[in-house]
PDB file of C-alpha atoms in Angstrom:
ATOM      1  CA  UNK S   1     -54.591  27.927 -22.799  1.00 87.00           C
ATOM      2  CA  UNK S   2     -53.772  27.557 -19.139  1.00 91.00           C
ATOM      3  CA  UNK S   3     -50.556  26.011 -16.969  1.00 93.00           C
ATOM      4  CA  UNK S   4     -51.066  24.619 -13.679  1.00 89.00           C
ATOM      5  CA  UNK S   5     -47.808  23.474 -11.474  1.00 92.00           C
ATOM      6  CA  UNK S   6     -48.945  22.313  -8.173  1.00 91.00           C
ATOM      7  CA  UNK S   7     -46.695  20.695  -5.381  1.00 90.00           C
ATOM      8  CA  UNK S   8     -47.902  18.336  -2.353  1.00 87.00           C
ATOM      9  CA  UNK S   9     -51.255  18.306  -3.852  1.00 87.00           C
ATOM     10  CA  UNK S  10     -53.467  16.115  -2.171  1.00 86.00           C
ATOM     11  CA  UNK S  11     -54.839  13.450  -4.118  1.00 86.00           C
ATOM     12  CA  UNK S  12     -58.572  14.332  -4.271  1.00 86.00           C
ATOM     13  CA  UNK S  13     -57.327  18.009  -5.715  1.00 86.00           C
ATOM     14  CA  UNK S  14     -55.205  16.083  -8.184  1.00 85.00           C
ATOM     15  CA  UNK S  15     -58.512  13.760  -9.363  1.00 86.00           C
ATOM     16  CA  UNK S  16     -60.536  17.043  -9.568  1.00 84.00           C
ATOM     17  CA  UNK S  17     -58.655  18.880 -11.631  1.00 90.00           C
ATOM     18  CA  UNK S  18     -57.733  15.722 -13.703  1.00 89.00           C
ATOM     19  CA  UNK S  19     -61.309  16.118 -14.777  1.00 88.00           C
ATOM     20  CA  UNK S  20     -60.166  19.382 -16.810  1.00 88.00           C
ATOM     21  CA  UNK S  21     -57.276  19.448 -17.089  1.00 91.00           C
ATOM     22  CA  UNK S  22     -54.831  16.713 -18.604  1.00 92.00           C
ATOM     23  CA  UNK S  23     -51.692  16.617 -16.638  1.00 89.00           C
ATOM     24  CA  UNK S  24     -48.346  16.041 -18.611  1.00 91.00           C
ATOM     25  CA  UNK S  25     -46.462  15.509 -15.704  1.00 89.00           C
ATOM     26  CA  UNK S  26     -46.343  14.865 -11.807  1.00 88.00           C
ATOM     27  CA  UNK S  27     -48.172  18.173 -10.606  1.00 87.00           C
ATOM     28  CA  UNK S  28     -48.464  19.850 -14.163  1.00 92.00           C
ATOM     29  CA  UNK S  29     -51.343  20.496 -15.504  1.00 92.00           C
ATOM     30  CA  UNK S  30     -52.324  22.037 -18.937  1.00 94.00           C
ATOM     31  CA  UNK S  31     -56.134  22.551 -21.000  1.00 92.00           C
ATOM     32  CA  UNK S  32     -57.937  24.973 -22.547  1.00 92.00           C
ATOM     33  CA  UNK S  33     -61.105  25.941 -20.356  1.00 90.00           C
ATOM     34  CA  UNK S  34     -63.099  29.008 -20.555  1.00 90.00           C
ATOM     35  CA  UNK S  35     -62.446  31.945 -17.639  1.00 87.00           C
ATOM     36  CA  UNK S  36     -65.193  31.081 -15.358  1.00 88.00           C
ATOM     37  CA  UNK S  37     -63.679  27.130 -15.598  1.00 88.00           C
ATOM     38  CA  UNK S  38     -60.363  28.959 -14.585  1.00 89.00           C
ATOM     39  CA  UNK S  39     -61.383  30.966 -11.997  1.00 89.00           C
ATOM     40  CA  UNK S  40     -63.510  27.814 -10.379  1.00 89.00           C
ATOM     41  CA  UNK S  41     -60.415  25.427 -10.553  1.00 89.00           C
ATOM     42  CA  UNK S  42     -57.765  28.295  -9.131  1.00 87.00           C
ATOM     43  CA  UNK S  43     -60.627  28.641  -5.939  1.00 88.00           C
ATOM     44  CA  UNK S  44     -60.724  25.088  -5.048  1.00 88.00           C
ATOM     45  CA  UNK S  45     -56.673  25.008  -5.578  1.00 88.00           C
ATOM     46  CA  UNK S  46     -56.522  28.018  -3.292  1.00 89.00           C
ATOM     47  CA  UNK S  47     -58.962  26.349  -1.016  1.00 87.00           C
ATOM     48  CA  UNK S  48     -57.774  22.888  -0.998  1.00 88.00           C
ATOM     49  CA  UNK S  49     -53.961  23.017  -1.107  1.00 85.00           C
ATOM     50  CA  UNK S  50     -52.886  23.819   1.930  1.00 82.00           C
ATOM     51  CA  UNK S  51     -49.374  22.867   2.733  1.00 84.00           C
ATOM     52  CA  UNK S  52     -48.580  22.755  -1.351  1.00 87.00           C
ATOM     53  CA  UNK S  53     -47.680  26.082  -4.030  1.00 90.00           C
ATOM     54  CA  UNK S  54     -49.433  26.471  -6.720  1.00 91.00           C
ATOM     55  CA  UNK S  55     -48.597  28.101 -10.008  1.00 93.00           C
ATOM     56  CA  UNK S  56     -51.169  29.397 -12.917  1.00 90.00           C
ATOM     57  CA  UNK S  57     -49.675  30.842 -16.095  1.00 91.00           C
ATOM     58  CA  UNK S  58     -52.806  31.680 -18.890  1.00 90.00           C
ATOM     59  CA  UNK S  59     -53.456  33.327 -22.003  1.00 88.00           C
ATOM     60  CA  UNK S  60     -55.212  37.319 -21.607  1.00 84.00           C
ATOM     61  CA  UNK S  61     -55.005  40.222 -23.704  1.00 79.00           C
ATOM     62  CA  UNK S  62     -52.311  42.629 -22.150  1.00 73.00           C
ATOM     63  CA  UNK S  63     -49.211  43.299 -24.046  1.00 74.00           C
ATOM     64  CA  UNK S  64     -47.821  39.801 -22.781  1.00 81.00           C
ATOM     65  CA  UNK S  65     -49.948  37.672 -23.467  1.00 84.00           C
ATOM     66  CA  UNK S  66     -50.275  36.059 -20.484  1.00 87.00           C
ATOM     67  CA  UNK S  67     -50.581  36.384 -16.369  1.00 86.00           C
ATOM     68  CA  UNK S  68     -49.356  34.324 -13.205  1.00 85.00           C
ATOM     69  CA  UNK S  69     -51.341  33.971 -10.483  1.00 88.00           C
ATOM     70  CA  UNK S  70     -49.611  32.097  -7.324  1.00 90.00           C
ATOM     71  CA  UNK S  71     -50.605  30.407  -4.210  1.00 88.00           C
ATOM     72  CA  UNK S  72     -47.935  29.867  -0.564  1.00 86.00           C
ATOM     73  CA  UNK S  73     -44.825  30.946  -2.977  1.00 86.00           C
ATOM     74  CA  UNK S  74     -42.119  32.604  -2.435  1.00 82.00           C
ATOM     75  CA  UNK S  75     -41.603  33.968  -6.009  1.00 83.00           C
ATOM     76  CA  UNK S  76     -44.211  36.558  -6.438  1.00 81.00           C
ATOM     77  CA  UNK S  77     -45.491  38.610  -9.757  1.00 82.00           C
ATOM     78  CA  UNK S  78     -44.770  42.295  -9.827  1.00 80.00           C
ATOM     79  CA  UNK S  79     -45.612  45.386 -12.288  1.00 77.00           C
ATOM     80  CA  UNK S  80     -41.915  46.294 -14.131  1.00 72.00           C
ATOM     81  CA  UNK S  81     -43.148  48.755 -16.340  1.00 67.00           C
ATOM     82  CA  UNK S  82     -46.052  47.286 -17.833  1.00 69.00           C
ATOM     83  CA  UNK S  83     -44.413  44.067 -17.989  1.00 78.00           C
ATOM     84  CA  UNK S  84     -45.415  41.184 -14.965  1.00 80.00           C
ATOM     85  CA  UNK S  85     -42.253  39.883 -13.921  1.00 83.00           C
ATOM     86  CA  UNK S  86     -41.599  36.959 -11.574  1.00 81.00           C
ATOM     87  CA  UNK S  87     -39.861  38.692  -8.429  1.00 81.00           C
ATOM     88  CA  UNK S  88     -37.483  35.628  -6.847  1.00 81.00           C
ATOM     89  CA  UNK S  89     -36.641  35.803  -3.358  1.00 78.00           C
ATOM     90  CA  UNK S  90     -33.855  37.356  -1.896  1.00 73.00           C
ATOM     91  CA  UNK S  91     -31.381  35.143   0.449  1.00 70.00           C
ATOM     92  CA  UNK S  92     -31.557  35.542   4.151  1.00 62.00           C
ATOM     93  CA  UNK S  93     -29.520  37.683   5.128  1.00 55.00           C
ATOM     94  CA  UNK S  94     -27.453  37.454   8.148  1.00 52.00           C
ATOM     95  CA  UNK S  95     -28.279  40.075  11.316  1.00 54.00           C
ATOM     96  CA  UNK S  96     -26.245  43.097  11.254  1.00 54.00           C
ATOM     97  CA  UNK S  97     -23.952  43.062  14.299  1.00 51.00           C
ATOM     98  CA  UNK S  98     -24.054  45.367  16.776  1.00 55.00           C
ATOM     99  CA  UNK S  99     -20.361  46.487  16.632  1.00 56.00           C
ATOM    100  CA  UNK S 100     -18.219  46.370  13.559  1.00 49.00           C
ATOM    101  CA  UNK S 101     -15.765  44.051  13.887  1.00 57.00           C
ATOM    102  CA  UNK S 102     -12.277  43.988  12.063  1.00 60.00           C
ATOM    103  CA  UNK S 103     -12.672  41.972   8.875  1.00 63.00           C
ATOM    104  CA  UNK S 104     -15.800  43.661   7.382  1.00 67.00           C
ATOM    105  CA  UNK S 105     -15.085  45.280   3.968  1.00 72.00           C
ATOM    106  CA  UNK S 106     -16.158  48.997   3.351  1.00 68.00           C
ATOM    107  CA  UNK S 107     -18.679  47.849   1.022  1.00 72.00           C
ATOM    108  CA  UNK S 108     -19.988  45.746   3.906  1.00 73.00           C
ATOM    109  CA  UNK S 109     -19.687  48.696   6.475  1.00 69.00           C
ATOM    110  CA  UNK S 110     -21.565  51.421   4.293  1.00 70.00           C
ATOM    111  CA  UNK S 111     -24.529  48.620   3.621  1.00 73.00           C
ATOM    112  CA  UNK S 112     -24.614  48.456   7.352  1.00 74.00           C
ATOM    113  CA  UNK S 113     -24.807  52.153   7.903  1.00 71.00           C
ATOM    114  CA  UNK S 114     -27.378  52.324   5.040  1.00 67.00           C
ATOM    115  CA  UNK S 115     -29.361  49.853   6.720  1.00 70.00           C
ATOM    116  CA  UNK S 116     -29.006  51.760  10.235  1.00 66.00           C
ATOM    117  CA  UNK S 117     -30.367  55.028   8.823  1.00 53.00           C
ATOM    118  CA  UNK S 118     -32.843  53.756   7.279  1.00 53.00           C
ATOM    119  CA  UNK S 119     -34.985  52.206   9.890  1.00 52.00           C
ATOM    120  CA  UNK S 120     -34.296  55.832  12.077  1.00 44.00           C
ATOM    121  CA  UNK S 121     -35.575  57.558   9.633  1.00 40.00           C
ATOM    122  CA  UNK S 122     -39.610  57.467   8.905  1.00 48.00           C
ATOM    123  CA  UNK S 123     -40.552  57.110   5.265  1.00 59.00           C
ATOM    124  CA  UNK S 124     -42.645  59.016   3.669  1.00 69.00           C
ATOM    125  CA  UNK S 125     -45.595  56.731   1.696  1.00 86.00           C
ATOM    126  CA  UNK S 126     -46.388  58.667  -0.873  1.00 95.00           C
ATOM    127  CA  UNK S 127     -48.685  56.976  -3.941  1.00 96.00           C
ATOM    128  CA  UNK S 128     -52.063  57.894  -6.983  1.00 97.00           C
ATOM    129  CA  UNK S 129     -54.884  55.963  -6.937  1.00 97.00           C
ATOM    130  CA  UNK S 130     -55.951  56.317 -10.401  1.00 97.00           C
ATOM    131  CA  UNK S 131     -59.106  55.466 -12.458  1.00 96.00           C
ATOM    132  CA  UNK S 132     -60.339  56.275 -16.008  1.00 96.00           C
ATOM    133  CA  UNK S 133     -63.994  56.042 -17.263  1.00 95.00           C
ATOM    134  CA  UNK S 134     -63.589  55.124 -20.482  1.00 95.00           C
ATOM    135  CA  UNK S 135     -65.616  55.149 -24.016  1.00 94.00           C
ATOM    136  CA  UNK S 136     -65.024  51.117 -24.349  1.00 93.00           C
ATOM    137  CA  UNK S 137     -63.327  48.621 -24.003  1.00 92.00           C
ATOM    138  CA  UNK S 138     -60.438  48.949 -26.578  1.00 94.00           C
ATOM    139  CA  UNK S 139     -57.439  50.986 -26.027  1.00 93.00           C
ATOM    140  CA  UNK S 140     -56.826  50.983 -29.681  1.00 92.00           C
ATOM    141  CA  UNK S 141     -59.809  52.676 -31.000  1.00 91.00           C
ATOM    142  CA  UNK S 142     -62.100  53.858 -27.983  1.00 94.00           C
ATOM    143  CA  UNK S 143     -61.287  56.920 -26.031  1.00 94.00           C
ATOM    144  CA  UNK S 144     -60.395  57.875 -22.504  1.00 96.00           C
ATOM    145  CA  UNK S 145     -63.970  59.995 -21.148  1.00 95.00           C
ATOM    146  CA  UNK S 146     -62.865  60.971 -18.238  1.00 96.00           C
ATOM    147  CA  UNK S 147     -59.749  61.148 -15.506  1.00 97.00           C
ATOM    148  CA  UNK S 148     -59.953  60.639 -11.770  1.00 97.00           C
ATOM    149  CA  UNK S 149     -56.160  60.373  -9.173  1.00 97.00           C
ATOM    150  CA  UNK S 150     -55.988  60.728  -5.296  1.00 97.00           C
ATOM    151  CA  UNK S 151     -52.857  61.572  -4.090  1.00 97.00           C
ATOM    152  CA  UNK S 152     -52.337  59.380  -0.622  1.00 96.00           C
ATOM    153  CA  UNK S 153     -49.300  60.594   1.479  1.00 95.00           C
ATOM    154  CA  UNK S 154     -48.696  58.504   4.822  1.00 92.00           C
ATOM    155  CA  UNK S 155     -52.529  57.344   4.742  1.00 91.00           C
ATOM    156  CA  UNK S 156     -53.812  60.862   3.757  1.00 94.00           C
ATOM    157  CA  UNK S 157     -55.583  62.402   0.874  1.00 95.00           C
ATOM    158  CA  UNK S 158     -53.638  65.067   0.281  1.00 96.00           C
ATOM    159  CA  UNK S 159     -54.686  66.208  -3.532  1.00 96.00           C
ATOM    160  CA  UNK S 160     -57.850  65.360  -5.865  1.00 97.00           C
ATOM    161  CA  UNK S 161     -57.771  65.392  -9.992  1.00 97.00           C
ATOM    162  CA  UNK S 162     -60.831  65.015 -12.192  1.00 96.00           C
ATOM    163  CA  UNK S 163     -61.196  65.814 -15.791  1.00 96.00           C
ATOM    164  CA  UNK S 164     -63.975  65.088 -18.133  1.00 96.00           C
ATOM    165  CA  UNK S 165     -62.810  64.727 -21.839  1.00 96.00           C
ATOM    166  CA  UNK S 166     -64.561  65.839 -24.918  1.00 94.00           C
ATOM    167  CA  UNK S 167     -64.565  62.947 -26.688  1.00 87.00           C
ATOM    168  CA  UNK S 168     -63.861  63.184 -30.485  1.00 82.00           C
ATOM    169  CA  UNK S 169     -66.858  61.186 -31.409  1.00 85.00           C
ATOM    170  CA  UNK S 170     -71.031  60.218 -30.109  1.00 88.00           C
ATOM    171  CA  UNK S 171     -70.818  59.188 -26.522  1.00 90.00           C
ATOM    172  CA  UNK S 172     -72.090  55.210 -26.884  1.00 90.00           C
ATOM    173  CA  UNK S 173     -75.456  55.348 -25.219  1.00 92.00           C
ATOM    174  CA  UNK S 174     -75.061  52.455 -23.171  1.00 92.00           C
ATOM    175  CA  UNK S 175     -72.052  54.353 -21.759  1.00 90.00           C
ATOM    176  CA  UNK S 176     -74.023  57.824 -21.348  1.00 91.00           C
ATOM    177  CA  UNK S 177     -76.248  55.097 -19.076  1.00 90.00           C
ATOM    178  CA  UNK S 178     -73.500  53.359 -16.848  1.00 89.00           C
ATOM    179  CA  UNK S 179     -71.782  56.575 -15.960  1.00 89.00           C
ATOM    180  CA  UNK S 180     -74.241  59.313 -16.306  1.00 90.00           C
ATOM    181  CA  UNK S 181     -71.776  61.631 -18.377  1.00 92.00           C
ATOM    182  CA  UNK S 182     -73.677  63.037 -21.282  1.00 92.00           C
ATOM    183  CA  UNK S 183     -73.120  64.756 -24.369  1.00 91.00           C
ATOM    184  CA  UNK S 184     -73.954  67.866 -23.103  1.00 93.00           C
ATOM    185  CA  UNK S 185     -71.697  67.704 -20.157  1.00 93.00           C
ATOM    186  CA  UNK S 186     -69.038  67.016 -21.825  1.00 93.00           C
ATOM    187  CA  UNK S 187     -69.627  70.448 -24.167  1.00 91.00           C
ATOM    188  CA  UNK S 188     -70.061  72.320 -20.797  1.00 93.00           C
ATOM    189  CA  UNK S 189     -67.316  70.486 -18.243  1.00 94.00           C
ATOM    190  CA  UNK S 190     -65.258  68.900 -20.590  1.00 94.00           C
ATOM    191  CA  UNK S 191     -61.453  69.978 -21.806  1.00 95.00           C
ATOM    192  CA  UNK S 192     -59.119  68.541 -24.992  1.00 95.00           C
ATOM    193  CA  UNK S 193     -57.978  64.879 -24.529  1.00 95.00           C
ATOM    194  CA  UNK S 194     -54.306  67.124 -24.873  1.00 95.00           C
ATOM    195  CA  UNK S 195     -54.709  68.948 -22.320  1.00 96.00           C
ATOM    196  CA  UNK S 196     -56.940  66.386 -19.905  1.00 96.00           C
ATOM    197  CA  UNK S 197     -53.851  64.577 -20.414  1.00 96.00           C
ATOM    198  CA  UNK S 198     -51.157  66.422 -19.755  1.00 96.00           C
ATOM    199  CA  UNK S 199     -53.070  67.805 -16.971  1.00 96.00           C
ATOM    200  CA  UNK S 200     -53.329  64.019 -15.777  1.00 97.00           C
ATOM    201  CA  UNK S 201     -49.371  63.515 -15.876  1.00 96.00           C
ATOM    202  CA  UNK S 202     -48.405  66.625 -14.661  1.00 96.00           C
ATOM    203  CA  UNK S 203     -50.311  65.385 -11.226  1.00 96.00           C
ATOM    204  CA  UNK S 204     -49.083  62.130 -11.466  1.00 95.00           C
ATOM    205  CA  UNK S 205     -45.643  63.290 -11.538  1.00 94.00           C
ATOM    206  CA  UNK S 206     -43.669  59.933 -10.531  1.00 93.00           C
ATOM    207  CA  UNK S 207     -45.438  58.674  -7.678  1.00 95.00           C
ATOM    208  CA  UNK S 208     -46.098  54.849  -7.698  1.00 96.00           C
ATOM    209  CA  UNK S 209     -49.522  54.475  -9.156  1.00 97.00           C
ATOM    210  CA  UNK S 210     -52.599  52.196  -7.673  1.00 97.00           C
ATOM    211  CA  UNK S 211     -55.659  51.175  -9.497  1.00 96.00           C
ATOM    212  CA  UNK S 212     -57.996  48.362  -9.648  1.00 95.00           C
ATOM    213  CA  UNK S 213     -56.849  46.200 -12.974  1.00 94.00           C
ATOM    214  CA  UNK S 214     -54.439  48.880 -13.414  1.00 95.00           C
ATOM    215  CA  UNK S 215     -53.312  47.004 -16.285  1.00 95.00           C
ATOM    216  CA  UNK S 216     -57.180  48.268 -18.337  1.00 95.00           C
ATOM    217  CA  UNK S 217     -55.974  52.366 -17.207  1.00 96.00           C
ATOM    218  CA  UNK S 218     -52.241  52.132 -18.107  1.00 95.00           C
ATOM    219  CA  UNK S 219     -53.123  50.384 -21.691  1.00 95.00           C
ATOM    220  CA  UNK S 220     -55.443  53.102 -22.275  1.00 96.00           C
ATOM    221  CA  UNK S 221     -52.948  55.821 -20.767  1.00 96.00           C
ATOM    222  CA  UNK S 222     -50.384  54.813 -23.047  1.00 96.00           C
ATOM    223  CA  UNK S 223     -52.914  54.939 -26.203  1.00 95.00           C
ATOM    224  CA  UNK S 224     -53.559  58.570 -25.291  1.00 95.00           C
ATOM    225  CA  UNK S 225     -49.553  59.531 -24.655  1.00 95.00           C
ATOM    226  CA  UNK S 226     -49.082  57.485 -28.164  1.00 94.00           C
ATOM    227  CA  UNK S 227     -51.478  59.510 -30.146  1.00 93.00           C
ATOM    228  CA  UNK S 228     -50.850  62.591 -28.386  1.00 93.00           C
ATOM    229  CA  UNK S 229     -46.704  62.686 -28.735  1.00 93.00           C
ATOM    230  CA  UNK S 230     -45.995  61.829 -25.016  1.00 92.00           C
ATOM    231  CA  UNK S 231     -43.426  60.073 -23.319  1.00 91.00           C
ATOM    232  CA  UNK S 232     -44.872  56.826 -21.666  1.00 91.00           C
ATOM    233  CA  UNK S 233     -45.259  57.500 -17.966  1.00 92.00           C
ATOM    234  CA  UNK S 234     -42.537  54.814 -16.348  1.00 92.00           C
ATOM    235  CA  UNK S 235     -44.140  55.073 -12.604  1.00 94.00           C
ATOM    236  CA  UNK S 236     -44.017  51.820 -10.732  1.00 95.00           C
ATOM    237  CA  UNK S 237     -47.933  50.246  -9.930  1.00 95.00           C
ATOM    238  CA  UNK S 238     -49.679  47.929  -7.969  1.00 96.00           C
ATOM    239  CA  UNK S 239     -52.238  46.151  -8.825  1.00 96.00           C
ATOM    240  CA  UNK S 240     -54.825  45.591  -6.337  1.00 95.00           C
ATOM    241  CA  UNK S 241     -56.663  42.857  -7.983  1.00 95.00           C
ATOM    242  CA  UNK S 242     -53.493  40.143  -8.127  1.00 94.00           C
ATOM    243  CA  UNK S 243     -53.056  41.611  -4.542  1.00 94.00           C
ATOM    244  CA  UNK S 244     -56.948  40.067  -3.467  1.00 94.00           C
ATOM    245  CA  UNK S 245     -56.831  37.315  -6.086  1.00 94.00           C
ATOM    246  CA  UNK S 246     -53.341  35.940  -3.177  1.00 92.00           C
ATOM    247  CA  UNK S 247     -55.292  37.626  -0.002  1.00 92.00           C
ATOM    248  CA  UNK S 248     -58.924  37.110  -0.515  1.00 93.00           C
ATOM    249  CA  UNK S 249     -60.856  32.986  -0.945  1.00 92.00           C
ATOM    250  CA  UNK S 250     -64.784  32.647  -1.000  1.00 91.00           C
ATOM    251  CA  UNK S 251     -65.869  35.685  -3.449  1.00 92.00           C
ATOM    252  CA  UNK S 252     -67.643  34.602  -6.541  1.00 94.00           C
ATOM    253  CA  UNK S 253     -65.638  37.166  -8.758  1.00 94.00           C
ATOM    254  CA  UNK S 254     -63.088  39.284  -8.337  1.00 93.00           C
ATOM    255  CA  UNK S 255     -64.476  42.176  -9.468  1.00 91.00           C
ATOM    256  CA  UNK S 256     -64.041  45.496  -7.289  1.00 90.00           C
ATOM    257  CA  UNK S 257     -67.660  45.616  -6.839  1.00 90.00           C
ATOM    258  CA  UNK S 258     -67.424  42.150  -5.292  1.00 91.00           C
ATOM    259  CA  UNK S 259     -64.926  42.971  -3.120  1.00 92.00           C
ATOM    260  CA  UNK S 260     -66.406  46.286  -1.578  1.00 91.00           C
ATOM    261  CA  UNK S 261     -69.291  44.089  -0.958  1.00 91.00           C
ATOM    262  CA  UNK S 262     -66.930  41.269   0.493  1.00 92.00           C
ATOM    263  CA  UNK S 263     -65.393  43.746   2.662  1.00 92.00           C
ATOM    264  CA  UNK S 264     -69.013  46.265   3.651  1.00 91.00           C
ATOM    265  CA  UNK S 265     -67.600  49.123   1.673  1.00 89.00           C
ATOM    266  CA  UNK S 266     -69.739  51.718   1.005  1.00 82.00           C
ATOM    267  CA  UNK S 267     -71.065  50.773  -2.785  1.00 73.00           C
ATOM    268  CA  UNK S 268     -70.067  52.904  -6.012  1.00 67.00           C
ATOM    269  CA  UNK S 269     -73.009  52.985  -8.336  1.00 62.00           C
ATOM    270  CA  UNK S 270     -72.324  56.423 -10.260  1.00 70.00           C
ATOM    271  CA  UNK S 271     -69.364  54.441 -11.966  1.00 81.00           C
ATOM    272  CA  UNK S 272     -67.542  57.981 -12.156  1.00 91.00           C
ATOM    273  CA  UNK S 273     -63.874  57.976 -11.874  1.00 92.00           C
ATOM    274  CA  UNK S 274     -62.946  59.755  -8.526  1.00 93.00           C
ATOM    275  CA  UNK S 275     -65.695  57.795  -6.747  1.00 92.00           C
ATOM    276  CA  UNK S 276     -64.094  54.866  -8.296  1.00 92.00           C
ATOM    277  CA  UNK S 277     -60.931  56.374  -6.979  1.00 95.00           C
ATOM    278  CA  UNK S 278     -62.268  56.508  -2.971  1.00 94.00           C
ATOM    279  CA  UNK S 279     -63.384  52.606  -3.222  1.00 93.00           C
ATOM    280  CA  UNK S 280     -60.247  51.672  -4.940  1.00 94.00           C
ATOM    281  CA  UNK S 281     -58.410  53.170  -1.595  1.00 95.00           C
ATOM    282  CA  UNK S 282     -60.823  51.776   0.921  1.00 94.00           C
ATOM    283  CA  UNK S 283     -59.681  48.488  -0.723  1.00 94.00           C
ATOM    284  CA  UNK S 284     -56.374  49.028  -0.261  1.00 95.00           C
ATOM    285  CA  UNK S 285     -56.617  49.830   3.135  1.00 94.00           C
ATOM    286  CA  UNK S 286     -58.342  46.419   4.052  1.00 93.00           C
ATOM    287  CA  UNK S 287     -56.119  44.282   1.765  1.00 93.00           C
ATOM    288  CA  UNK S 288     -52.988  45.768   3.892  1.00 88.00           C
ATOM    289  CA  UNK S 289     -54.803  45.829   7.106  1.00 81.00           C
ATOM    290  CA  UNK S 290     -52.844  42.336   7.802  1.00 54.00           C
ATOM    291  CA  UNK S 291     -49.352  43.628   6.023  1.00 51.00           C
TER     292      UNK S 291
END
């Protein structure tokens, strides 16, 4: 089930996606189409509309339910916690004056100040790229294989974490084949999913986390903290593929392999999680080169 609300859509958009979709009113648009229907009609809105927004609510697996996609709006989805949330503009605000004048409140004085110190003051960017290899595709009853974070402070790699897990039953063979991880290195390099884990959140700590469908890691994450007797991890996430679904037209997928092609990254083909973890970053670098 998908939702499509499009403004100022020209009318050769509207008559092609009036061909699968059945619109219920002016600019809304609902069907049932598979994925790769979906993906083709949000290109040629994305390509087509160009003084018009576009929103695209549709069914998925995650906890919701659902995700947004949007196109030249304002209100933008964000990562609260594992839950997508619609972020809603904040009002203009007016320029801070120069010199306080009488009248201001102390409320409006300290904002002011805040506001002051801030921009003398350089941050420090601080965030975990994260990836996990994983034994399939179902949080519920496959396992997490193995563990891979970069630690990125003001465009640095500062720290490295990998752990292979030994996994509490056969490795799938098809999965021995994609990553290379065998049985047998997994009895020589491989810890406890406890301790891989805790290991894993202790280096987190409560840095904002980055990933490629982050939401596939953090389901799986949660699995392991559920089974093991951990507190959820609450650190804040970006996802970098609803960041190149708004900033990148033209690919045939959006998968990350698509993109490191799109953008002549070097190519990951050992599928292990740290080298995930170094194309992950490269693609975050080019998706805020125009920030």
């Amino acid at each position: 089930m998908i939702v499509l609300a499009m403004t100022d859509c020209p009318p050769r958009l509207r008559g092609d996606i009036s061909k699968w979709l059945c619109e219920i009113n002016t600019g809304v648009y609902v069907g049932n189409v598979s994925a790769r229907v979906r993906e083709e009609l949000w290109s040629r809105v994305c390509k087509n509309l160009k003084n018009g927004r576009a929103t695209l609510v549709y069914s998925s697996n995650g906890e919701q339910k659902m995700e947004f996609r949007v196109h030249n709006t304002s209100w933008t989805p964000v990562d609260f916690d594992g839950i997508t949330l619609m972020r809603r503009p904040l009002p203009q605000a007016a320029e801070p004056a120069e010199e306080l004048k009488p009248g201001f409140s102390k409320a409006a004085k300290r904002q002011m100040a805040q506001r002051r110190s801030a921009a003398s003051q350089q941050k420090r960017d601080c965030f975990v790229v994260i990836d996990l290899e994983t034994t399939g595709l179902h949080p519920d009853r496959d396992e997490i294989l193995e563990y891979g974070a970069k630690r990125v402070v003001n465009g640095e790699t500062t720290e490295t974490f990998s752990r292979l897990v030994r996994c509490g039953r056969a490795l799938p063979q098809e999965i021995q084949n994609l990553t290379g991880i065998t049985e047998e290195l997994l009895q020589e390099q491989g810890v406890l999913p406890d301790q891989a884990l805790e290991e894993f959140l202790e280096f987190l700590g409560r840095d904002k986390l980055v990933g490629y469908n982050i939401s596939f890691d953090k389901n799986f994450l949660w699995a392991a903290c559920k089974r093991a007797g951990h507190p959820l991890p609450l650190n804040p996430c970006m996802d970098l593929m609803q960041l190149a679904r708004r900033k990148v037209y033209g690919v045939p997928n959006y998968k990350l392999e698509t993109l490191a092609k799109h953008f002549s990254l070097p190519a990951s083909i050992s599928h292990r999680a740290l080298e995930d973890c170094e194309q992950t970053l490269q693609l975050y670098r080019k998706l805020n080169e125009t920030e």
